[in-house]
Coordinates of C-alpha atoms and ligand atoms in Angstrom, one line a residue:
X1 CA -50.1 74.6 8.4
X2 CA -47.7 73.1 11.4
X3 CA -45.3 76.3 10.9
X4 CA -48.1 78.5 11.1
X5 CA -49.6 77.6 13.8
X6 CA -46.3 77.1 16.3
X7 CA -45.6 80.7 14.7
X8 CA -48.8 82.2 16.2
X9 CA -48.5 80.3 19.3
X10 CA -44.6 81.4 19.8
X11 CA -45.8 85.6 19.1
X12 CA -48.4 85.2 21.3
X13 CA -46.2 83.9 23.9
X14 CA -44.1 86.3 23.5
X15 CA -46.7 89.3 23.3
X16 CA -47.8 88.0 26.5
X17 CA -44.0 88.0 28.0
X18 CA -43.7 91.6 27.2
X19 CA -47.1 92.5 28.5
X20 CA -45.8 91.0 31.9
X21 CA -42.4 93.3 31.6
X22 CA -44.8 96.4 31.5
X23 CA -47.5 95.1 33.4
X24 CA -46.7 92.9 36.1
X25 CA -50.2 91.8 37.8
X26 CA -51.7 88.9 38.7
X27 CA -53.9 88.7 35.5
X28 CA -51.0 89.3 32.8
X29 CA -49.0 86.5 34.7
X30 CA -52.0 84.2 34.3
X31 CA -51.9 84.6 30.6
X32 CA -48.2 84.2 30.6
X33 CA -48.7 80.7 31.9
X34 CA -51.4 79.5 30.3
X35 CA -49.8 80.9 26.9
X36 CA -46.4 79.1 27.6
X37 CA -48.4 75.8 28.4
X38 CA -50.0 76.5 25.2
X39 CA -47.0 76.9 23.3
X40 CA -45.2 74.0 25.0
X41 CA -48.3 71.2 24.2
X42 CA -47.8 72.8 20.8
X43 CA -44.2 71.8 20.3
X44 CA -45.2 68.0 22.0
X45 CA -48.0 67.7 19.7
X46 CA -45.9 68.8 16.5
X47 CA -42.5 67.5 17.4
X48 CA -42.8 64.7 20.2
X49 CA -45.9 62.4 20.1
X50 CA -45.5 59.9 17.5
X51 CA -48.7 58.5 17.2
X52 CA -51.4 60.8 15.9
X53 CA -49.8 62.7 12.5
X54 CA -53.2 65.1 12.4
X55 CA -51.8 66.3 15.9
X56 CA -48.1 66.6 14.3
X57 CA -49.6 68.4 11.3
X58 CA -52.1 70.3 13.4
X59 CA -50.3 71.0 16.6
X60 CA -52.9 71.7 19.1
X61 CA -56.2 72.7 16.7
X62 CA -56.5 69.1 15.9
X63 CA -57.2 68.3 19.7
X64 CA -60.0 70.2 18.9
X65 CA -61.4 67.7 16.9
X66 CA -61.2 65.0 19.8
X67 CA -63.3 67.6 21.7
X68 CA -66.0 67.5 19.8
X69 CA -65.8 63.6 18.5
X70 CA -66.2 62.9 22.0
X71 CA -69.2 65.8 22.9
X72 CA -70.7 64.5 19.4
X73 CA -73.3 62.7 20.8
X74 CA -74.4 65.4 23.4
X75 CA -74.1 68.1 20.9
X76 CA -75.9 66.4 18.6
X77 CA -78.7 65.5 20.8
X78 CA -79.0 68.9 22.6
X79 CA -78.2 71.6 19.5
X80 CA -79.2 69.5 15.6
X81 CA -81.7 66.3 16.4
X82 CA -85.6 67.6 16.0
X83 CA -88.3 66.0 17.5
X84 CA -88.4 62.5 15.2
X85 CA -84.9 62.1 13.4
X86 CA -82.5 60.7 17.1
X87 CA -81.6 57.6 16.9
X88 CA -82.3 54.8 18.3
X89 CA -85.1 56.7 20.2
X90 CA -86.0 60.0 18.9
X91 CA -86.6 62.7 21.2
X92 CA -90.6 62.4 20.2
X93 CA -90.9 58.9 21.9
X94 CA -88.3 59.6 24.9
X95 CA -90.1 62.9 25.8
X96 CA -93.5 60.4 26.3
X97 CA -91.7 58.0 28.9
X98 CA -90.4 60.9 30.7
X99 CA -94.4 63.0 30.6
X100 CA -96.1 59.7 31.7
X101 CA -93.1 58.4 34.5
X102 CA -93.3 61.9 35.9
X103 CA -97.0 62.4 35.2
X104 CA -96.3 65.3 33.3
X105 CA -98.8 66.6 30.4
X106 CA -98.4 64.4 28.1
X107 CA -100.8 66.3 25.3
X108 CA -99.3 67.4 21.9
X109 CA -100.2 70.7 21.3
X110 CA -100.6 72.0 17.1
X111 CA -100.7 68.6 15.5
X112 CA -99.2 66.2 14.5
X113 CA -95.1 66.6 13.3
X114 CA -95.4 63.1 11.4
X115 CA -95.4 63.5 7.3
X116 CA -98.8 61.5 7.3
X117 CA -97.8 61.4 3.6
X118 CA -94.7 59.7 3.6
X119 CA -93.7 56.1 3.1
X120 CA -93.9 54.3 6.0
X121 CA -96.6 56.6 8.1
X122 CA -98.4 53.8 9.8
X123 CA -102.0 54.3 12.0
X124 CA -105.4 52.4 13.1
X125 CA -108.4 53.3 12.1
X126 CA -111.4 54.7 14.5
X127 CA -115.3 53.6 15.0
X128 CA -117.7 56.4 14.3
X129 CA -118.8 54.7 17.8
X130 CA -115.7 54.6 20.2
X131 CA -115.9 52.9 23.8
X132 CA -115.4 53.9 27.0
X133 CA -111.8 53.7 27.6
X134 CA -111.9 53.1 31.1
X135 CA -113.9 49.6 30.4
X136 CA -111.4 48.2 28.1
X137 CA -110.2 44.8 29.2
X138 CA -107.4 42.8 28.1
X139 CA -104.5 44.1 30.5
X140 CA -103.7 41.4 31.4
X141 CA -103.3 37.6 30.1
X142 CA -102.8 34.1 31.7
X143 CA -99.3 32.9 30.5
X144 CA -98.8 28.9 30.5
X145 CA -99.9 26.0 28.9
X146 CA -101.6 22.6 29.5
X147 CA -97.7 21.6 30.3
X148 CA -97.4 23.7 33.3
X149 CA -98.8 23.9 36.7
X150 CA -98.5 27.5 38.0
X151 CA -99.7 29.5 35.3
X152 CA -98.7 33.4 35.9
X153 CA -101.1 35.7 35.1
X154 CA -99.5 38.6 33.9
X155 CA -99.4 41.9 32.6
X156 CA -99.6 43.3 28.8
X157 CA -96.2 44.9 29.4
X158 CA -93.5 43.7 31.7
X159 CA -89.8 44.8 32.1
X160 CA -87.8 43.2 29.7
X161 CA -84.3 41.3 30.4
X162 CA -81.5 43.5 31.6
X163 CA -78.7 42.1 34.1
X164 CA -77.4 43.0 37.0
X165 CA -74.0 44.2 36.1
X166 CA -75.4 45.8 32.8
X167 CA -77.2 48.1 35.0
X168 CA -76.5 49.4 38.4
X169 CA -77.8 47.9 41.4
X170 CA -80.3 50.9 41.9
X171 CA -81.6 50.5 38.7
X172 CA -82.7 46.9 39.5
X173 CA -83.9 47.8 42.5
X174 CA -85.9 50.5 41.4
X175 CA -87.2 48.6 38.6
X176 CA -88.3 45.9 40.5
X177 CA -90.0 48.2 43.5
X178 CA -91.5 49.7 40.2
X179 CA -93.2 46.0 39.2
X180 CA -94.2 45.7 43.0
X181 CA -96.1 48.9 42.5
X182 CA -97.8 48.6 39.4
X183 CA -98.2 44.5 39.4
X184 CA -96.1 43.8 36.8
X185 CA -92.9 41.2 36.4
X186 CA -89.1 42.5 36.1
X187 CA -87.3 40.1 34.0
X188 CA -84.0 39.5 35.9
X189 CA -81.7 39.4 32.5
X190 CA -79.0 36.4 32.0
X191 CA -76.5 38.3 35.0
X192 CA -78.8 35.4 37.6
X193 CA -80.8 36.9 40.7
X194 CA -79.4 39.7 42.8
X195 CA -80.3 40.8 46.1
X196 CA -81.5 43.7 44.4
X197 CA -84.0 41.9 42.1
X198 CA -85.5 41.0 45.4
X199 CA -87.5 44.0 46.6
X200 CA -90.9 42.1 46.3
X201 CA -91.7 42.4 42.3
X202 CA -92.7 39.4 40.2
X203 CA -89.4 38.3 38.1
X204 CA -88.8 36.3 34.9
X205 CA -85.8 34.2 35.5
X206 CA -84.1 34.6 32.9
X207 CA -81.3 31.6 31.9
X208 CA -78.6 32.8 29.5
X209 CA -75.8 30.0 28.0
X210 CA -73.5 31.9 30.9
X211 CA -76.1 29.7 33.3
X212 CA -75.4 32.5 36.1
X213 CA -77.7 31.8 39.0
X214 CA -78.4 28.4 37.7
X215 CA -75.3 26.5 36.9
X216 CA -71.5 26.9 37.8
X217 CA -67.9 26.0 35.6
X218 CA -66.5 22.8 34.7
X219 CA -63.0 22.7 33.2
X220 CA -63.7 26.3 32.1
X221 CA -66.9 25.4 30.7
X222 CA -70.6 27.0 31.6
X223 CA -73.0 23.9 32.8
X224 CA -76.0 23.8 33.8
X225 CA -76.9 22.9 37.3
X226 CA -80.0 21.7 38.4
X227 CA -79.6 22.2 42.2
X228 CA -78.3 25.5 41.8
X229 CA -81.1 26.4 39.5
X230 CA -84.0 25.2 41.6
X231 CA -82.6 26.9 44.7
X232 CA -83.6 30.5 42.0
X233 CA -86.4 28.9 40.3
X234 CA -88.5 28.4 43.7
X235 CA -88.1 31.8 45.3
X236 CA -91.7 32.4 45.8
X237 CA -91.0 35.9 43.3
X238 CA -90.0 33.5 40.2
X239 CA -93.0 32.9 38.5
X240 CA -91.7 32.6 35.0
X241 CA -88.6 31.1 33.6
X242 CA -87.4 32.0 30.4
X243 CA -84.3 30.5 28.7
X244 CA -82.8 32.9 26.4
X245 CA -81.2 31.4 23.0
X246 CA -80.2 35.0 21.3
X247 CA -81.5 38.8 21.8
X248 CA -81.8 40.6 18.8
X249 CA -78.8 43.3 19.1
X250 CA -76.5 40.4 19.4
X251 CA -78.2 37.2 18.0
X252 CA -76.0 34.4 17.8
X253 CA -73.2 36.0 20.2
X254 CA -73.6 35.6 24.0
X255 CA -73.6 37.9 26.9
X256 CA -70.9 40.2 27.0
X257 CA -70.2 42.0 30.4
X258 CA -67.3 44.7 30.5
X259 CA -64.6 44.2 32.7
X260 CA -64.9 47.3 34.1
X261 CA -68.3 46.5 35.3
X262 CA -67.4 43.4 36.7
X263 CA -67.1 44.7 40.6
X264 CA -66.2 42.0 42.8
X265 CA -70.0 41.4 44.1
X266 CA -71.4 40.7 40.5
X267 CA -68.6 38.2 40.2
X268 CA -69.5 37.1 43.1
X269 CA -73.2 36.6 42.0
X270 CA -72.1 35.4 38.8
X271 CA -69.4 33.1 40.1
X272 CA -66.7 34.1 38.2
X273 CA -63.2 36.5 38.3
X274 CA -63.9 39.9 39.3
X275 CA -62.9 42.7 36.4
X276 CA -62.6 40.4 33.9
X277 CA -64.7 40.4 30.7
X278 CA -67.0 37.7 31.1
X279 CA -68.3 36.3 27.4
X280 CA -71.4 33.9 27.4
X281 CA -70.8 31.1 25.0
X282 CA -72.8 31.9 22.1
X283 CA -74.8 28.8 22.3
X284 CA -76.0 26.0 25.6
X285 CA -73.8 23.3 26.6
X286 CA -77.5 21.7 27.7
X287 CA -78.9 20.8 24.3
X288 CA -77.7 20.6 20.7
X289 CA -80.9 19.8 19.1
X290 CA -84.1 19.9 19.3
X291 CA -84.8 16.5 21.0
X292 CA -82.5 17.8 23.5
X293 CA -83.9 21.3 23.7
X294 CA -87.6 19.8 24.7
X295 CA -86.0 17.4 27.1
X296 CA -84.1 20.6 28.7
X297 CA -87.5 22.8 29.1
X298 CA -89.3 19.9 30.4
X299 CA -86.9 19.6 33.0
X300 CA -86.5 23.3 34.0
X301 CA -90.0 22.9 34.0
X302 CA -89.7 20.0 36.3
X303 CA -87.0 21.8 38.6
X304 CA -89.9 24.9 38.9
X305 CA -92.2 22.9 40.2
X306 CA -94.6 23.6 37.0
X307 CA -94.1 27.5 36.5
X308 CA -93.6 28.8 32.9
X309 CA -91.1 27.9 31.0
X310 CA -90.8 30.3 28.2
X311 CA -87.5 30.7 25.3
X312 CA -86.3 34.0 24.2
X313 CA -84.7 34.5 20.7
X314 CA -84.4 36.7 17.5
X315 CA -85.6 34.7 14.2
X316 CA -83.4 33.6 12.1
X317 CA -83.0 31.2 10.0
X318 CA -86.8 30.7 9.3
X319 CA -86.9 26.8 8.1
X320 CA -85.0 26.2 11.8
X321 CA -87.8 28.1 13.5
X322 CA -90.1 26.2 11.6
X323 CA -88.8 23.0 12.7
X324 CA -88.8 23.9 15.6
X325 CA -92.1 24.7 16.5
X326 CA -93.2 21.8 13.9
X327 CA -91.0 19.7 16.6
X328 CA -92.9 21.1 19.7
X329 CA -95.8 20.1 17.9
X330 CA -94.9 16.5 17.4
X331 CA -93.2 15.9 20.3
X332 CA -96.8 17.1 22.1
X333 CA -94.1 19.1 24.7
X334 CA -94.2 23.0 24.1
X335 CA -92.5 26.1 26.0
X336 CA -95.2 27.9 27.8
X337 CA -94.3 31.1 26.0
X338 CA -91.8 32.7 22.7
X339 CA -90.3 35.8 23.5
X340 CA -89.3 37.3 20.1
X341 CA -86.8 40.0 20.6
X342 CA -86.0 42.6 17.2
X343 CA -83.0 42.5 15.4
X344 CA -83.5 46.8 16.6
X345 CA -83.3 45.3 20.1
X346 CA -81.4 47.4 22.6
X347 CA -78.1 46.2 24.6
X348 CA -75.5 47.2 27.3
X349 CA -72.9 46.1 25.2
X350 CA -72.2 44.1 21.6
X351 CA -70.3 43.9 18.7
X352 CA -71.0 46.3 15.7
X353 CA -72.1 43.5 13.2
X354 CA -74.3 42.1 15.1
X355 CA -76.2 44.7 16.4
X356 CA -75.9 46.3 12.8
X357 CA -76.6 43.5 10.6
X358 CA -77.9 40.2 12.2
X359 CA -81.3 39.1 13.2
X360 CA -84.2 39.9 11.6
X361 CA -86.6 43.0 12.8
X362 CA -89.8 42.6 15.3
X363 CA -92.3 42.9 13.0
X364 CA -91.2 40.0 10.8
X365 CA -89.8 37.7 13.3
X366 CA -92.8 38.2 15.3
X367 CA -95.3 37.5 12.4
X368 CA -93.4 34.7 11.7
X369 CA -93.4 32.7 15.0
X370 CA -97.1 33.7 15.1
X371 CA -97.9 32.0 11.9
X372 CA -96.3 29.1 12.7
X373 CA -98.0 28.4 16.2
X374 CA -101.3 28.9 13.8
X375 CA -99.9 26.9 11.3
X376 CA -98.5 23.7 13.9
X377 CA -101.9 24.3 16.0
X378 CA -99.9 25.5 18.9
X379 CA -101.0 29.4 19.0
X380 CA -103.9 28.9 22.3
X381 CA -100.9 27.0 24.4
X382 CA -97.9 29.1 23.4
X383 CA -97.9 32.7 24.3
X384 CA -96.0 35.4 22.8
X385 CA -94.0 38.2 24.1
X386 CA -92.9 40.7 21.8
X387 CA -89.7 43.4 22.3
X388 CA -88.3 45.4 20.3
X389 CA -88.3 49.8 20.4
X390 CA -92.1 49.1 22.1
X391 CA -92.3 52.8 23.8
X392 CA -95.5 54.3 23.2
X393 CA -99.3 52.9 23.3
X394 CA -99.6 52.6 19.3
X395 CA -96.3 50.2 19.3
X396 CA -97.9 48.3 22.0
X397 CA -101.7 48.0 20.3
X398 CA -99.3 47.1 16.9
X399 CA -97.4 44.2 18.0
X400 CA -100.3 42.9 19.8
X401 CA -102.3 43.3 16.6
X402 CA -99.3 41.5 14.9
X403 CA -99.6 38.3 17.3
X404 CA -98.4 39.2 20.4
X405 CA -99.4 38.1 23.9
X406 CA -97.9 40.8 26.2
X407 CA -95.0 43.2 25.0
X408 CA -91.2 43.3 26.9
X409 CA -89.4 46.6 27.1
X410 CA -86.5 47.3 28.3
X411 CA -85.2 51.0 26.7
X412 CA -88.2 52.5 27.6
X413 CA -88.0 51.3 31.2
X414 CA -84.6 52.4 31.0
X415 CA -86.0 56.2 30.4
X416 CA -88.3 55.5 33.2
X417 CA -85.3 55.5 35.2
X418 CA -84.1 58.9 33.7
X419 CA -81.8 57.6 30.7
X420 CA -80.7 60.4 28.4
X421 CA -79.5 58.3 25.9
X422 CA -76.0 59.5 26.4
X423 CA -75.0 55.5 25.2
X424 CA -72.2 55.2 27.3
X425 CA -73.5 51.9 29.2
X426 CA -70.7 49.9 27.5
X427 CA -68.2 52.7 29.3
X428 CA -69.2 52.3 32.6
X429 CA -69.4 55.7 32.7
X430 CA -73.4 56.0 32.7
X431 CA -73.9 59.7 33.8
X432 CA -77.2 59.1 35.3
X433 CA -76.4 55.8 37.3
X434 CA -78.8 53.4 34.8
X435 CA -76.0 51.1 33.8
X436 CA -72.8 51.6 35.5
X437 CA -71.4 50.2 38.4
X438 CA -69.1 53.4 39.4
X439 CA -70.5 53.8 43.0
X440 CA -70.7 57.4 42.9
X441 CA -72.5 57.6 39.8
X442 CA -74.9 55.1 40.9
X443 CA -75.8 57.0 44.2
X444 CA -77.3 59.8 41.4
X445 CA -80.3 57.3 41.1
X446 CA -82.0 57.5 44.1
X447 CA -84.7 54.4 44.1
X448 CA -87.5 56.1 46.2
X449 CA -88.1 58.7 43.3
X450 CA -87.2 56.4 40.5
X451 CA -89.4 53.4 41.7
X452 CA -92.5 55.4 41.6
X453 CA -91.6 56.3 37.9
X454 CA -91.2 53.5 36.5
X455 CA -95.1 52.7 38.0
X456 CA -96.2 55.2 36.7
X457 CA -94.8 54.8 33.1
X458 CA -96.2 51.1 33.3
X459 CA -99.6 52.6 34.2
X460 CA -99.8 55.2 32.1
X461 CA -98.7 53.4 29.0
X462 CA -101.6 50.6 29.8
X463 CA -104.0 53.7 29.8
X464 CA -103.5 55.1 26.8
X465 CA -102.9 51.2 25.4
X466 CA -106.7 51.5 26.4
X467 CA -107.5 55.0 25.2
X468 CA -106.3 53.6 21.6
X469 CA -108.5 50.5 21.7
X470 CA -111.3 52.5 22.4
X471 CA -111.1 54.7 19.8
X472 CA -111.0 51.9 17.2
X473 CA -114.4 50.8 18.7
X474 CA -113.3 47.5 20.7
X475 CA -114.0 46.2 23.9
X476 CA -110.8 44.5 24.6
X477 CA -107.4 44.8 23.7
X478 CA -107.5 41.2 22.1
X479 CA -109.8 42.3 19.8
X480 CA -107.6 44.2 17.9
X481 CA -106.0 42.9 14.5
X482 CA -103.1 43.0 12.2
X483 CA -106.0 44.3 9.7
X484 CA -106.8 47.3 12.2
X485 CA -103.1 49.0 11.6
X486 CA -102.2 50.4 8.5
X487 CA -99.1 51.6 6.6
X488 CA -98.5 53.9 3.9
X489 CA -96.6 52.0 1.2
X490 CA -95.9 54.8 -1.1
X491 CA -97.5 57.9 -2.1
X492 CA -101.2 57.1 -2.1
X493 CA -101.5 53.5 -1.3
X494 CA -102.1 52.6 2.5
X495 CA -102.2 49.0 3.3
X496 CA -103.2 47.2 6.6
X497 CA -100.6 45.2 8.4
X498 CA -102.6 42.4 7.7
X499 CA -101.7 42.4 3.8
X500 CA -97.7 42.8 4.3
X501 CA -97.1 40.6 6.9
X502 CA -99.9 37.5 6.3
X503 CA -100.4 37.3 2.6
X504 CA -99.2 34.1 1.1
X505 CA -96.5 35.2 -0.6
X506 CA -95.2 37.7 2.3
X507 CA -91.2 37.1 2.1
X508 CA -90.9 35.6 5.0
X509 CA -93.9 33.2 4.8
X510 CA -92.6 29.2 4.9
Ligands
FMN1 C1 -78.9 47.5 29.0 C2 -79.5 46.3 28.4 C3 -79.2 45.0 28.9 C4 -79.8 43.9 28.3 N1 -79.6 42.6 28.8 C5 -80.2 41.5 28.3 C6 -80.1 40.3 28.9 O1 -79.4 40.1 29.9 N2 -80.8 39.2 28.3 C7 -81.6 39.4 27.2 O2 -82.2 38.4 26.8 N3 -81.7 40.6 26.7 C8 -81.1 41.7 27.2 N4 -81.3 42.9 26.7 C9 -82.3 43.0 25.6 C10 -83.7 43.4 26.1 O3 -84.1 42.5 27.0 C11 -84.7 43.5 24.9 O4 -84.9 42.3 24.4 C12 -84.3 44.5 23.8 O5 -83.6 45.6 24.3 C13 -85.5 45.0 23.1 O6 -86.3 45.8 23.9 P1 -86.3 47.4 23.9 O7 -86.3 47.7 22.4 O8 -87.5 47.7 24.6 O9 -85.1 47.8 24.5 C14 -80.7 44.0 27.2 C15 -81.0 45.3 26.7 C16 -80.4 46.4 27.3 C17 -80.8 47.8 26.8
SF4_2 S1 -77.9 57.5 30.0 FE1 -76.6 56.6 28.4 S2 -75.2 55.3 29.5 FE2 -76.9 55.7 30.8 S3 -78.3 54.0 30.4 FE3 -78.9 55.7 29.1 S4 -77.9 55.3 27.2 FE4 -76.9 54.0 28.7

């Protein structure tokens, strides 16, 4: 194959030589050069690189190839995905953020495209007497237990953790100006506070084991520092404080933050060396049991002045989650909220195996933790927040159904912003300034317009939230039950949620 193709390179050449003897223009000149170029990358690929042997059997054709591994994605996306097969959002559920953050139509016209038939078609049920949508309450709930002082009252969906330094700083800024808007909290992610986070929204303050923004380095070591972490904790915007253990695309890992996204002013913010790659410990220097992990929340909660102090992980190991709680319990001392990420969590950046095939999904993990504030008599102190792939109303009205408080997103907010799902944010190369730090892709986001959408996919999604309550016949959103959502098991057999995930002998029961 190598001989044939230097041959047909070589005549062409050639051809084009003697059409420049007879001819010479301009245009035959052209094709002269770009023909010997041709024919000299030919001869590199076949006879002088050493490293690829497809290009050394396949002399320029099998650059070809890198073409189109690298456009994969896009043509994938733009030319073969239909409405419901892209992964890990199809196009069905990315074309609703965009409809409601630029208060597009957001009606389906035809039907339904979802084999109602099929294994795994899940739905609620409707009241032959439906309410009025616009009285539904239950948008909003009171986070914080008997333990804590400043209780937050906040709304059914807030902005999940993302950093700054995973995304740009006009991301966080419009994401924040978005929560201002539509009176909602931005959780700040493990990167600490920015100045960006600081446009006026409510934040989460999110503690990772990298302590950014509430600790500093000791003999190369993270640590914990309680003055550094109060001066954060008491902004008046802080009203929560959640202390993450594991997120479900990387549970058990740590933070990881390119060094190409490192600039010199997250660095700064993060105190540490500027275009390095900066790994979070996988778990915190500030407890190693649970003894120790009660004595640390109280005294976060202490440091806050009494706000809530909520932990964020992926279940695992269930008999350690059990303990856990059962330890809470005893101990009468209690986080003022769980935030249970899915295993089908999103990321800016982590290994393959973890985000592959660690940590178990939302719907058990979250039915779990919720069985287990019943079971230790916790569930009226303890709040929930759920994340995981939460994008439209019916996975909101689901996982609150399953247990859940209020629901976290971060993807979806990420669409807000105008996310194509090009997955590049690990690249730095982000071509709609969402996660990238490369100043001139960043200057594509421009906050005023983005702000407003991410409002507006907030409101919108708490609408229809209500819209579906309605139609099931319920007054409030808290009314509604793991027993109101159903799944199609198999050809003919629908079951509610209820059934899989709170019978005795579901898999993951204790
Ligand atoms: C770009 C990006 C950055 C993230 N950074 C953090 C982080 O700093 N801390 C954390 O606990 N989770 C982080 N997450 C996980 C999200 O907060 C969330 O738990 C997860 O993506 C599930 O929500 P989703 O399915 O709505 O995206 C990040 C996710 C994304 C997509
Ligand atoms: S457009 Fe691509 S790179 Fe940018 S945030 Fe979305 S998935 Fe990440």
């Amino acid at each position: 194959m190598r001989d044939t193709i230097l041959s047909v390179v070589i005549i062409v050449n050639v051809l084009c030589g003697v059409l420049v003897y007879f001819m010479p223009q301009m245009g035959t000149y052209i094709l002269l050069t770009i023909a010997s170029a041709v024919t000299l990358l030919a001869i590199y690929d076949a006879f002088i690189q050493k490293k690829h042997s497809l290009m050394r059997a396949f002399p320029i054709v099998a650059r070809l190839r890198w073409v189109f591994e690298e456009e994969r994605e896009k043509i994938q996306q733009y030319f073969i995905e239909d409405d419901l097969n892209g992964r890990p959002i199809n196009r069905e559920k990315r074309s609703i953020v965009y409809q409601r953050a630029k208060e597009q139509i957001e009606t389906l016209p035809f039907g339904t495209q979802h084999d109602v038939y099929a294994k795994g078609y899940e739905f609620v049920k409707h009241s032959i007497f439906p309410k009025d949508h616009h009285q539904i309450k239950g948008e909003r709930v009171v986070i914080g237990s008997d333990k804590c002082s400043q209780k937050y009252n906040a709304s059914i969906i807030n902005i999940s953790a993302m950093s700054f330094g995973s995304l740009s700083k006009n991301a966080i800024m419009a994401l924040n100006q978005g929560a201002k808007m539509g009176n909602f909290a931005h959780n700040t992610g493990e990167g600490g506070i920015s100045p960006y986070h600081l446009q006026g929204g409510d934040l989460i303050f999110q503690i990772g084991t990298g302590y950014f923004g509430a600790g500093k380095s000791v003999n190369g070591k993270r640590v914990f520092d309680a003055e550094i972490f109060k001066e954060n904790a008491l902004r008046s915007e802080v009203k929560m404080i959640e202390i993450k253990f594991s997120q479900g695309a990387k549970p058990g890992h740590g933070g990881i933050l390119p060094a190409k996204k490192n600039t010199e002013e997250i660095a700064e913010i993060r105190a540490v060396e500027p275009y390095t790659r900066v790994d979070s410990p996988p778990a915190h220097d500030a407890f190693s049991n649970f003894d120790e992990m009660i004595a640390f929340i109280q005294q976060v909660r202490e440091l806050s002045e009494g706000k809530p102090v909520g932990i964020k992980f992926c279940v695992g190991d269930n008999d350690e989650i059990e303990t856990m709680i059962k330890t809470f319990a005893e101990a009468n001392n209690y986080p003022d909220f769980i935030a249970v990420d899915g295993g089908e969590g999103g990321t800016g950046s982590a290994p393959l195996e973890f985000s592959n095939y660690i940590g178990t999904p939302l719907l058990e993990g979250l039915s779990f933790v919720n069985k287990m504030l019943k079971k230790y008599g916790l569930k009226e102190q303890v709040k929930i927040i759920a994340s995981g792939k939460a994008i439209d109303a019916f996975d909101v009205v689901k996982y609150l159904a399953l247990g859940a408080d209020a629901i976290g997103m971060a993807r979806s907010f990420m669409l807000s912003l105008g996310c194509i799902q090009a997955r590049e944010c690990n690249l730095d190369t982000c071509p709609v300034g969402v996660a990238t730090q490369e100043k001139d892709l960043v200057k594509a986001l421009v906050v005023e317009y983005k702000n407003v959408r991410v409002k507006n996919y907030h409101n919108k999604t708490i609408s229809a939230v209500k819209e579906v309550v309605a139609a099931m016949g319920k007054e409030s959103i808290t009314e509604v039950e793991p027993k109101h959502i159903f799944r199609r098991n198999k050809a003919g057999d629908i079951t509610s949620l209820d059934n899989i995930y709170y019978a005795e002998d579901t898999v993951l029961a204790s």
